[in-house]
Coordinates of C-alpha atoms in Angstrom, one line a residue:
Chain A
M1 CA 0.0 0.0 0.0
K2 CA 2.8 2.4 0.9
S3 CA 4.6 1.6 -2.3
L4 CA 1.3 2.2 -4.2
T5 CA 0.9 5.5 -2.5
M6 CA 4.5 6.5 -3.3
L7 CA 4.0 5.5 -6.9
F8 CA 0.8 7.5 -7.1
S9 CA 2.6 10.5 -5.6
V10 CA 5.5 10.2 -8.0
A11 CA 3.0 10.0 -10.9
L12 CA 1.2 13.0 -9.6
F13 CA 4.4 14.9 -9.3
F14 CA 5.3 14.2 -13.0
V15 CA 1.8 15.1 -14.1
S16 CA 2.0 18.4 -12.2
A17 CA 5.6 19.0 -13.4
S18 CA 4.5 18.4 -17.0
H19 CA 1.6 20.7 -16.6
A20 CA 3.8 23.4 -15.0
E21 CA 6.1 23.2 -18.0
Q22 CA 3.1 23.8 -20.3
P23 CA 1.3 26.8 -18.8
N24 CA -1.9 28.0 -20.3
I25 CA -1.3 30.9 -22.7
V26 CA -3.8 33.7 -23.4
Y27 CA -2.9 36.2 -26.2
I28 CA -5.4 39.1 -26.3
M29 CA -5.1 41.6 -29.2
A30 CA -7.2 44.7 -29.4
D31 CA -8.2 46.1 -32.8
D32 CA -7.1 49.7 -33.6
L33 CA -6.2 50.5 -29.9
G34 CA -3.7 53.2 -29.8
W35 CA -0.4 53.3 -28.0
A36 CA -1.7 55.5 -25.2
E37 CA -5.3 54.4 -24.8
L38 CA -4.8 52.3 -21.6
G39 CA -4.4 53.8 -18.1
S40 CA -1.0 52.1 -17.8
Y41 CA 0.2 53.9 -20.9
G42 CA -0.9 57.3 -19.7
Q43 CA -4.6 57.4 -20.7
E44 CA -6.5 59.8 -18.5
K45 CA -10.1 59.7 -19.9
I46 CA -10.8 56.1 -20.7
Q47 CA -11.1 53.7 -17.7
T48 CA -9.2 50.4 -18.1
P49 CA -8.9 49.1 -14.5
H50 CA -8.5 45.4 -15.3
L51 CA -5.8 46.0 -17.9
D52 CA -4.1 48.4 -15.5
R53 CA -4.2 45.5 -13.0
I54 CA -2.4 43.2 -15.5
A55 CA 0.2 45.9 -16.0
S56 CA 0.7 46.3 -12.2
E57 CA 1.0 42.5 -11.7
G58 CA 3.3 42.0 -14.7
M59 CA 5.5 43.6 -17.2
R60 CA 4.8 46.6 -19.4
F61 CA 6.7 47.1 -22.6
T62 CA 7.4 50.6 -23.9
Q63 CA 9.1 49.8 -27.2
H64 CA 6.8 47.1 -28.6
Y65 CA 5.6 47.2 -32.2
T66 CA 3.0 45.6 -34.5
S67 CA 4.4 44.0 -37.7
A68 CA 2.1 46.1 -39.9
P69 CA -0.2 49.1 -39.4
V70 CA -3.5 47.4 -40.6
C71 CA -5.3 44.3 -39.7
A72 CA -4.6 41.4 -42.1
P73 CA -0.8 41.7 -42.4
A74 CA -0.4 42.3 -38.7
R75 CA -2.4 39.1 -38.0
Y76 CA -0.4 37.1 -40.6
S77 CA 2.9 38.1 -39.1
L78 CA 1.7 37.4 -35.6
M79 CA 0.7 33.9 -36.6
T80 CA 3.8 33.1 -38.6
G81 CA 6.6 35.1 -37.0
K82 CA 7.6 36.7 -40.3
H83 CA 8.1 40.4 -40.8
G84 CA 6.6 42.2 -43.8
G85 CA 9.6 41.6 -46.0
H86 CA 9.2 37.9 -45.8
S87 CA 5.4 37.6 -45.3
Y88 CA 2.9 36.3 -47.9
V89 CA 0.4 39.0 -46.8
R90 CA 1.7 42.5 -46.9
S91 CA -1.5 44.5 -46.9
N92 CA -5.2 44.0 -46.6
Y93 CA -6.4 41.9 -49.6
E94 CA -10.1 41.3 -49.8
I95 CA -11.6 38.2 -51.4
G96 CA -15.0 38.5 -53.2
D97 CA -17.3 41.4 -53.4
W98 CA -17.1 44.0 -50.6
D99 CA -20.3 42.8 -48.9
S100 CA -19.8 39.1 -49.5
H101 CA -17.9 38.4 -46.3
E102 CA -15.6 36.0 -48.2
G103 CA -12.7 36.9 -46.0
Q104 CA -9.1 37.9 -46.8
L105 CA -6.2 36.3 -48.6
P106 CA -5.8 32.9 -46.9
L107 CA -3.0 32.0 -44.6
R108 CA -1.0 29.5 -46.6
N109 CA -1.1 25.8 -45.7
E110 CA 2.7 25.5 -45.7
E111 CA 3.1 28.1 -42.9
T112 CA 3.4 26.9 -39.3
T113 CA 1.2 29.0 -37.0
I114 CA 1.4 29.5 -33.3
G115 CA -1.7 27.3 -33.0
E116 CA 0.0 24.4 -34.9
L117 CA 3.1 24.7 -32.8
L118 CA 1.1 24.4 -29.6
K119 CA -0.9 21.5 -30.9
V120 CA 2.4 19.5 -30.9
K121 CA 2.4 19.9 -27.1
G122 CA -1.2 18.9 -26.7
Y123 CA -2.6 22.3 -26.2
A124 CA -6.3 22.9 -26.7
T125 CA -6.4 25.9 -29.0
G126 CA -9.2 28.4 -29.6
A127 CA -9.5 31.7 -31.5
F128 CA -12.3 34.1 -30.5
G129 CA -12.8 37.4 -32.3
K130 CA -11.6 38.6 -35.7
W131 CA -9.6 36.1 -37.9
G132 CA -9.0 37.9 -41.2
L133 CA -6.7 35.2 -42.6
G134 CA -9.0 33.1 -44.8
Q135 CA -12.6 32.1 -45.0
P136 CA -14.1 28.8 -43.8
G137 CA -13.1 26.0 -46.1
S138 CA -10.1 27.9 -47.5
E139 CA -6.5 26.8 -46.6
G140 CA -6.5 29.8 -44.1
D141 CA -9.5 28.6 -42.2
P142 CA -8.5 28.8 -38.5
L143 CA -9.7 25.2 -38.1
K144 CA -7.0 24.2 -40.6
Q145 CA -4.4 26.4 -39.1
G146 CA -4.0 24.9 -35.6
F147 CA -7.2 25.9 -33.9
D148 CA -9.7 23.5 -32.5
R149 CA -12.3 26.2 -31.9
F150 CA -13.2 29.4 -33.6
Y151 CA -16.0 31.8 -32.8
G152 CA -16.4 35.3 -34.1
Y153 CA -15.9 37.1 -37.4
N154 CA -13.9 35.3 -40.0
C155 CA -14.0 38.3 -42.4
Q156 CA -12.7 41.7 -41.4
R157 CA -15.4 43.5 -43.5
H158 CA -18.1 41.5 -41.6
A159 CA -16.6 42.9 -38.4
H160 CA -17.5 46.5 -39.3
N161 CA -20.8 45.9 -37.5
L162 CA -21.0 44.8 -33.9
F163 CA -24.6 43.8 -34.2
P164 CA -24.1 41.5 -37.1
E165 CA -26.8 39.3 -38.7
Y166 CA -24.7 36.2 -38.1
I167 CA -21.6 35.1 -36.4
V168 CA -19.2 32.3 -37.4
D169 CA -19.2 29.3 -35.0
Q170 CA -16.4 27.0 -36.1
D171 CA -17.0 27.2 -39.9
K172 CA -20.7 27.8 -39.9
R173 CA -22.7 31.1 -40.1
V174 CA -25.1 31.2 -37.1
P175 CA -27.9 33.8 -37.4
L176 CA -28.2 36.3 -34.6
E177 CA -31.8 36.9 -33.9
G178 CA -32.8 40.6 -33.6
N179 CA -29.7 41.9 -35.4
T180 CA -30.0 43.6 -38.8
A181 CA -26.5 44.8 -39.2
T182 CA -27.4 48.4 -38.9
V183 CA -27.0 50.7 -35.8
Y184 CA -28.8 48.6 -33.2
G185 CA -29.5 45.0 -32.5
K186 CA -30.3 42.6 -29.7
Q187 CA -27.1 40.6 -29.6
Y188 CA -23.8 42.5 -29.2
A189 CA -21.1 40.4 -30.8
P190 CA -18.2 41.4 -28.5
Q191 CA -20.3 40.1 -25.6
L192 CA -21.0 36.8 -27.4
I193 CA -17.3 36.4 -28.3
A194 CA -16.2 37.1 -24.7
D195 CA -18.8 34.5 -23.4
A196 CA -17.5 32.0 -25.9
A197 CA -13.9 32.6 -24.8
L198 CA -14.8 32.1 -21.2
A199 CA -16.7 28.9 -22.1
F200 CA -13.5 27.7 -23.8
V201 CA -11.6 28.2 -20.6
D202 CA -14.2 26.3 -18.6
A203 CA -14.1 23.4 -21.1
N204 CA -10.3 23.3 -21.0
K205 CA -9.6 24.1 -17.4
D206 CA -7.5 20.9 -17.0
G207 CA -5.2 22.4 -19.6
P208 CA -3.0 23.3 -21.2
F209 CA -4.9 25.7 -23.5
F210 CA -4.1 28.5 -25.8
L211 CA -6.7 31.2 -25.9
Y212 CA -6.2 33.6 -28.9
Y213 CA -8.5 36.5 -28.3
P214 CA -8.3 39.0 -31.1
T215 CA -11.2 41.2 -29.9
I216 CA -12.8 43.5 -32.5
I217 CA -12.8 46.4 -30.1
P218 CA -12.3 49.4 -30.4
H219 CA -12.4 49.2 -34.3
L220 CA -15.2 51.2 -35.8
A221 CA -18.2 51.2 -36.1
L222 CA -19.1 53.0 -32.9
Q223 CA -21.5 50.6 -31.3
V224 CA -21.9 49.7 -27.7
P225 CA -24.8 48.7 -25.4
Y226 CA -26.4 51.7 -23.8
N227 CA -25.6 50.8 -20.2
E228 CA -21.9 50.8 -21.0
L229 CA -22.2 54.5 -22.1
T230 CA -23.4 55.6 -18.7
P231 CA -20.0 56.4 -17.0
Y232 CA -19.1 58.7 -19.9
I233 CA -22.3 60.2 -21.3
N234 CA -22.2 63.5 -19.4
E235 CA -18.5 63.9 -19.2
W236 CA -17.6 65.6 -22.4
D237 CA -18.8 67.9 -25.1
E238 CA -20.0 65.9 -28.0
T239 CA -20.5 66.5 -31.7
P240 CA -22.7 63.7 -33.0
Y241 CA -21.2 61.8 -35.9
I242 CA -23.7 61.7 -38.7
G243 CA -21.3 61.1 -41.6
K244 CA -21.3 58.5 -44.2
S245 CA -18.4 56.4 -43.1
Y246 CA -19.1 53.5 -40.7
L247 CA -22.2 54.2 -38.6
P248 CA -23.5 57.4 -36.9
H249 CA -23.5 57.9 -33.2
P250 CA -24.9 60.7 -31.1
T251 CA -22.0 60.7 -28.6
P252 CA -18.9 59.4 -30.4
R253 CA -16.4 60.3 -27.6
S254 CA -18.5 58.4 -25.0
A255 CA -19.1 55.5 -27.4
Y256 CA -15.4 55.1 -28.1
A257 CA -14.4 55.2 -24.4
A258 CA -17.2 52.9 -23.5
M259 CA -16.1 50.4 -26.1
I260 CA -12.6 50.3 -24.7
S261 CA -14.0 50.0 -21.1
F262 CA -16.3 47.2 -22.3
M263 CA -13.3 45.3 -23.6
D264 CA -11.5 45.9 -20.3
K265 CA -14.5 44.6 -18.4
Q266 CA -14.5 41.3 -20.4
I267 CA -10.8 40.9 -19.7
G268 CA -11.7 41.4 -16.0
R269 CA -14.2 38.5 -16.4
L270 CA -11.4 36.4 -17.9
L271 CA -9.1 37.2 -14.9
D272 CA -12.0 36.2 -12.6
K273 CA -12.5 33.0 -14.6
L274 CA -8.8 32.0 -14.2
D275 CA -9.1 32.7 -10.5
E276 CA -12.3 30.6 -10.2
H277 CA -10.5 27.6 -11.7
G278 CA -7.2 28.2 -9.8
L279 CA -5.4 28.8 -13.1
A280 CA -4.0 32.3 -12.6
D281 CA -0.5 31.2 -11.6
N282 CA -0.1 28.8 -14.5
T283 CA -1.4 31.1 -17.2
V284 CA 0.6 33.6 -19.1
I285 CA -1.5 36.6 -20.4
F286 CA -0.4 38.8 -23.2
F287 CA -2.2 41.9 -24.2
T288 CA -1.5 44.0 -27.2
S289 CA -3.1 45.8 -30.2
D290 CA -2.9 45.1 -33.9
N291 CA -2.1 48.7 -34.9
G292 CA -2.5 52.3 -33.9
T293 CA -5.7 54.4 -33.5
T294 CA -7.8 55.0 -36.6
F295 CA -7.4 58.2 -38.6
L296 CA -11.1 58.9 -38.9
K297 CA -11.2 61.8 -36.5
E298 CA -14.9 62.6 -36.6
Q299 CA -15.6 59.1 -35.2
V300 CA -12.6 58.7 -33.0
D301 CA -11.3 62.0 -31.6
Y302 CA -7.7 60.8 -31.2
E303 CA -6.6 64.3 -30.2
F304 CA -9.1 64.6 -27.4
F305 CA -8.1 61.2 -26.1
N306 CA -4.4 61.8 -26.7
S307 CA -4.6 58.3 -28.3
V308 CA -1.0 58.0 -29.4
A309 CA 0.6 60.4 -26.9
G310 CA 2.2 62.7 -29.4
L311 CA 3.7 60.1 -31.6
R312 CA 3.5 60.8 -35.3
G313 CA 1.1 58.9 -37.5
L314 CA -2.0 56.7 -37.0
K315 CA -3.3 53.5 -38.3
G316 CA -2.1 52.8 -41.9
E317 CA 1.3 54.5 -41.3
V318 CA 4.7 53.1 -40.3
Y319 CA 5.4 56.2 -38.3
E320 CA 5.4 55.4 -34.6
G321 CA 1.7 56.2 -34.0
G322 CA 0.7 53.6 -36.5
I323 CA 2.9 50.8 -35.3
R324 CA 4.0 51.2 -31.7
V325 CA 1.5 49.3 -29.5
P326 CA 1.0 48.3 -25.9
L327 CA 2.3 45.0 -24.7
L328 CA 1.4 43.8 -21.2
V329 CA 2.4 40.3 -19.9
R330 CA 1.3 38.8 -16.6
W331 CA 2.6 35.5 -15.4
P332 CA 2.3 35.3 -11.6
G333 CA 5.4 33.8 -9.9
R334 CA 7.4 34.0 -13.1
V335 CA 7.2 37.6 -14.3
Q336 CA 7.9 39.9 -11.4
P337 CA 5.1 42.5 -10.9
G338 CA 5.2 46.1 -11.7
Q339 CA 8.1 45.9 -14.2
T340 CA 8.7 48.0 -17.3
S341 CA 10.9 46.9 -20.2
A342 CA 12.2 49.1 -23.1
L343 CA 13.2 46.0 -25.1
L344 CA 12.8 46.6 -28.8
S345 CA 10.3 43.9 -29.6
T346 CA 7.5 43.1 -32.1
H347 CA 4.5 41.0 -32.8
Y348 CA 6.7 38.8 -35.0
D349 CA 8.5 37.8 -31.8
A350 CA 5.3 36.3 -30.4
L351 CA 5.7 32.9 -32.1
A352 CA 9.2 32.4 -30.8
T353 CA 8.2 33.6 -27.3
I354 CA 5.1 31.4 -27.0
A355 CA 7.0 28.4 -28.5
E356 CA 9.7 28.8 -25.9
I357 CA 7.2 29.1 -23.1
A358 CA 5.5 25.9 -24.2
G359 CA 8.8 24.1 -24.8
V360 CA 8.2 23.4 -28.5
P361 CA 11.0 23.7 -31.1
V362 CA 10.3 26.0 -34.1
E363 CA 11.4 24.6 -37.4
Q364 CA 9.9 27.2 -39.6
N365 CA 12.0 30.1 -40.8
H366 CA 10.9 33.2 -39.0
D367 CA 12.2 36.6 -38.0
G368 CA 11.4 36.6 -34.4
I369 CA 13.4 36.4 -31.2
S370 CA 11.8 35.1 -28.0
Y371 CA 11.4 37.8 -25.4
L372 CA 10.9 35.2 -22.7
P373 CA 14.3 35.9 -21.2
T374 CA 13.2 39.5 -20.6
L375 CA 10.0 38.3 -18.9
L376 CA 12.0 36.1 -16.6
G377 CA 14.7 38.6 -15.9
K378 CA 17.4 36.8 -17.8
E379 CA 19.9 37.9 -20.4
Q380 CA 18.1 38.8 -23.6
P381 CA 19.3 38.3 -27.2
E382 CA 18.3 41.3 -29.2
H383 CA 17.3 42.1 -32.7
D384 CA 19.9 43.9 -34.8
F385 CA 17.0 45.8 -36.3
L386 CA 13.2 45.7 -36.7
F387 CA 11.7 46.0 -40.2
W388 CA 8.4 46.9 -41.7
D389 CA 7.3 46.3 -45.3
F390 CA 3.7 47.5 -45.9
A391 CA 2.2 47.5 -49.3
G392 CA -0.9 49.5 -48.3
Y393 CA -1.5 53.2 -48.0
G394 CA 0.9 54.1 -50.8
G395 CA 3.6 51.5 -50.1
Q396 CA 5.9 52.1 -47.1
V397 CA 9.0 50.6 -45.5
A398 CA 10.7 51.4 -42.2
L399 CA 13.6 50.1 -40.1
R400 CA 14.5 50.7 -36.5
Q401 CA 18.0 50.0 -35.2
G402 CA 18.7 51.2 -31.7
D403 CA 17.4 54.7 -31.3
W404 CA 17.4 55.4 -35.0
K405 CA 14.6 54.8 -37.4
A406 CA 14.4 55.1 -41.2
I407 CA 11.2 55.5 -43.1
I408 CA 10.4 55.7 -46.8
P409 CA 6.7 56.6 -47.4
S410 CA 4.7 56.8 -50.7
L411 CA 6.9 54.4 -52.6
K412 CA 4.1 53.5 -55.1
K413 CA 3.8 57.2 -56.1
Y414 CA 7.5 58.0 -55.9
P415 CA 9.3 54.7 -56.7
E416 CA 12.8 56.1 -56.2
G417 CA 11.8 57.0 -52.6
K418 CA 13.3 59.6 -50.3
V419 CA 14.5 58.2 -47.0
E420 CA 13.6 59.9 -43.8
L421 CA 15.8 59.4 -40.7
Y422 CA 14.8 60.1 -37.1
N423 CA 16.5 59.7 -33.7
L424 CA 13.7 58.5 -31.5
A425 CA 15.5 59.0 -28.3
E426 CA 15.8 62.8 -29.0
D427 CA 12.8 63.1 -31.3
P428 CA 10.1 60.5 -30.4
S429 CA 7.5 62.4 -32.5
E430 CA 9.6 62.0 -35.7
E431 CA 9.5 65.7 -36.5
T432 CA 13.1 66.3 -37.5
N433 CA 14.3 64.4 -40.5
L434 CA 18.1 63.9 -40.1
A435 CA 18.7 62.1 -43.3
D436 CA 20.7 65.0 -44.9
Q437 CA 22.9 65.3 -41.8
H438 CA 23.6 61.5 -41.5
T439 CA 23.8 60.4 -45.1
D440 CA 25.9 57.3 -44.3
K441 CA 23.3 56.0 -41.9
A442 CA 20.5 56.8 -44.2
D443 CA 22.3 54.9 -47.0
S444 CA 23.1 51.9 -44.8
F445 CA 19.5 51.7 -43.5
T446 CA 18.2 51.9 -47.0
K447 CA 20.5 49.0 -48.0
L448 CA 19.4 47.0 -45.0
M449 CA 15.7 47.5 -45.9
I450 CA 16.3 46.3 -49.5
E451 CA 18.2 43.3 -48.2
S452 CA 15.3 42.4 -45.9
R453 CA 12.8 42.2 -48.7
D454 CA 11.8 39.1 -50.6
E455 CA 9.8 39.7 -53.8
P456 CA 6.2 38.9 -52.8
E457 CA 4.2 36.3 -54.8
I458 CA 1.2 38.6 -54.9
E459 CA 1.6 41.2 -57.6
R460 CA -0.4 43.8 -55.7
F461 CA 2.1 43.8 -52.9
R462 CA 5.1 44.6 -55.1
F463 CA 6.7 48.0 -54.9
W464 CA 10.1 49.5 -54.8
K465 CA 13.2 47.2 -54.7
Y466 CA 14.0 43.7 -53.6
K467 CA 17.2 42.0 -52.7
Chain B
M1 CA -32.5 68.7 -21.1
D2 CA -33.0 65.6 -19.0
I3 CA -35.5 63.2 -20.6
A4 CA -34.2 60.1 -18.9
G5 CA -35.1 61.5 -15.5
G6 CA -32.1 60.0 -14.0
G7 CA -29.7 62.9 -14.5
I8 CA -28.7 61.9 -17.9
S9 CA -28.5 64.8 -20.3
L10 CA -29.9 64.3 -23.7
V11 CA -27.7 64.4 -26.7
P12 CA -29.2 65.5 -30.0
F13 CA -31.6 62.6 -30.5
A14 CA -33.5 64.4 -33.2
L15 CA -30.8 62.7 -35.3
F16 CA -31.9 59.4 -33.9
P17 CA -35.7 59.4 -34.0
G18 CA -35.9 55.7 -33.1
A19 CA -34.3 56.3 -29.8
T20 CA -36.9 58.6 -28.3
N21 CA -36.1 57.7 -24.7
F22 CA -32.4 57.7 -23.9
A23 CA -33.1 55.9 -20.6
E24 CA -33.8 52.8 -22.7
P25 CA -31.1 50.7 -24.2
L26 CA -30.3 51.8 -27.8
Y27 CA -30.3 48.2 -29.0
T28 CA -33.6 46.9 -27.9
G29 CA -34.9 46.0 -31.3
A30 CA -35.0 46.4 -35.0
D31 CA -38.1 48.5 -34.8
E32 CA -36.0 51.3 -33.3
I33 CA -33.6 51.5 -36.2
P34 CA -33.7 55.1 -37.6
N35 CA -34.7 55.4 -41.1
H36 CA -32.1 57.9 -42.3
A37 CA -30.7 57.4 -45.7
F38 CA -27.2 57.3 -44.4
L39 CA -28.0 54.2 -42.4
S40 CA -29.0 52.3 -45.5
R41 CA -27.2 49.1 -46.0
S42 CA -25.9 50.1 -49.4
L43 CA -24.0 52.9 -47.8
F44 CA -22.8 50.7 -45.0
R45 CA -21.3 48.4 -47.7
Q46 CA -18.9 51.1 -48.9
R47 CA -15.2 50.3 -48.7
L48 CA -14.0 51.2 -45.3
P49 CA -10.6 50.6 -43.8
C50 CA -10.1 47.3 -42.0

């Protein structure tokens, strides 16, 4: 009996040890949330108490970047670990008619995604929110790219309404009664998506699980349940938005703030859920955004909210305001609370980081470096440089090395390009172009950018020069 | 103006005729959808940034 008890104890130890080696992983990505729209990044008007709690209990990164300043290429690079110069998707690329909801250019079958890597280690994998990497049935279908579970918007265009007529559950369109895809409806998709994400945690509480939660908030249209507006409705002067862009709203400032606070509230529910199941200590939570705040000022008053804290540029631009994004990481007992890191890091590091956390080798060629050492307080290998290759909004490239950053905008219109050079330590708002004073650096950065670019297979993504 | 009676100031709801009482949720049903031309589905289908 004693030996049996000992055997059982030893077995239990190995099961526990094995589980501890494979923590649950939650990667939350907001949609068009700006660099300074969280309290922990200086936001003073929008309340984000649960995300601020994550920041205080974990590490806050101050030099973290998306891979691209719009949705689809940012998501592609996140999933594959490849920067824009090596990625198959280098801008948004819509499939089908605009209102057909047939999705975007599919993620290729030969890519290895974060989901697929984690399946090797037995993770249950679920994606909840906006996919944007291929419609159901295509090779980019999340169910064919390493995810057991999908719930939300497969198509980015579909996600332009938060009271949609249907939602995608696995690979099926499920009608949402009471919704007519106009201003109002009965079923708020971000609520349904959050509920589905929590149900995924319930179903997989014995772990390990990977919860990829690319929420559609705060991307336009401005739509939020009325009761969520209450904290903000009398706070500020409002100019109703009645334009012909997304959807009108009588109080756009309140609506935008309320959407972000709604997102924060759902993340609070997730934290409570992890506590409920005793999973908080064995779960790593990442929070970031896919790109900077939208440039549609009548709908999102980015000056009023100081959304990018004086950085230059917004969504769609490779200036800092379009690409620098929050990154919060909480892992109780492993990541010391209340830390700040200025490590130069990017979304295309996520694959390497998550793979290292899960203990799975990465065979695919990728451009990332795991930032797990930084999280654990160990010596960190660093990028020689970060690179952006974005075929949208006129064709742009950028490279950051240390404090210096080179940008060449509008390359489709001006194919020869004129490089801009900034010292971000002295000029974080990229106001003073130093290219003429540092011609050697401007030339070497330009050469590095060209050497970092593979010619894309998709003709629409081709511009400027390739190695 | 305080239509809601709970201290909630009214925003210009003439623009949103379906939502006559701001104390009620704005999303209670399809019958409250304003009938403005700019809310038509054809306009909603215009190409907008993702």
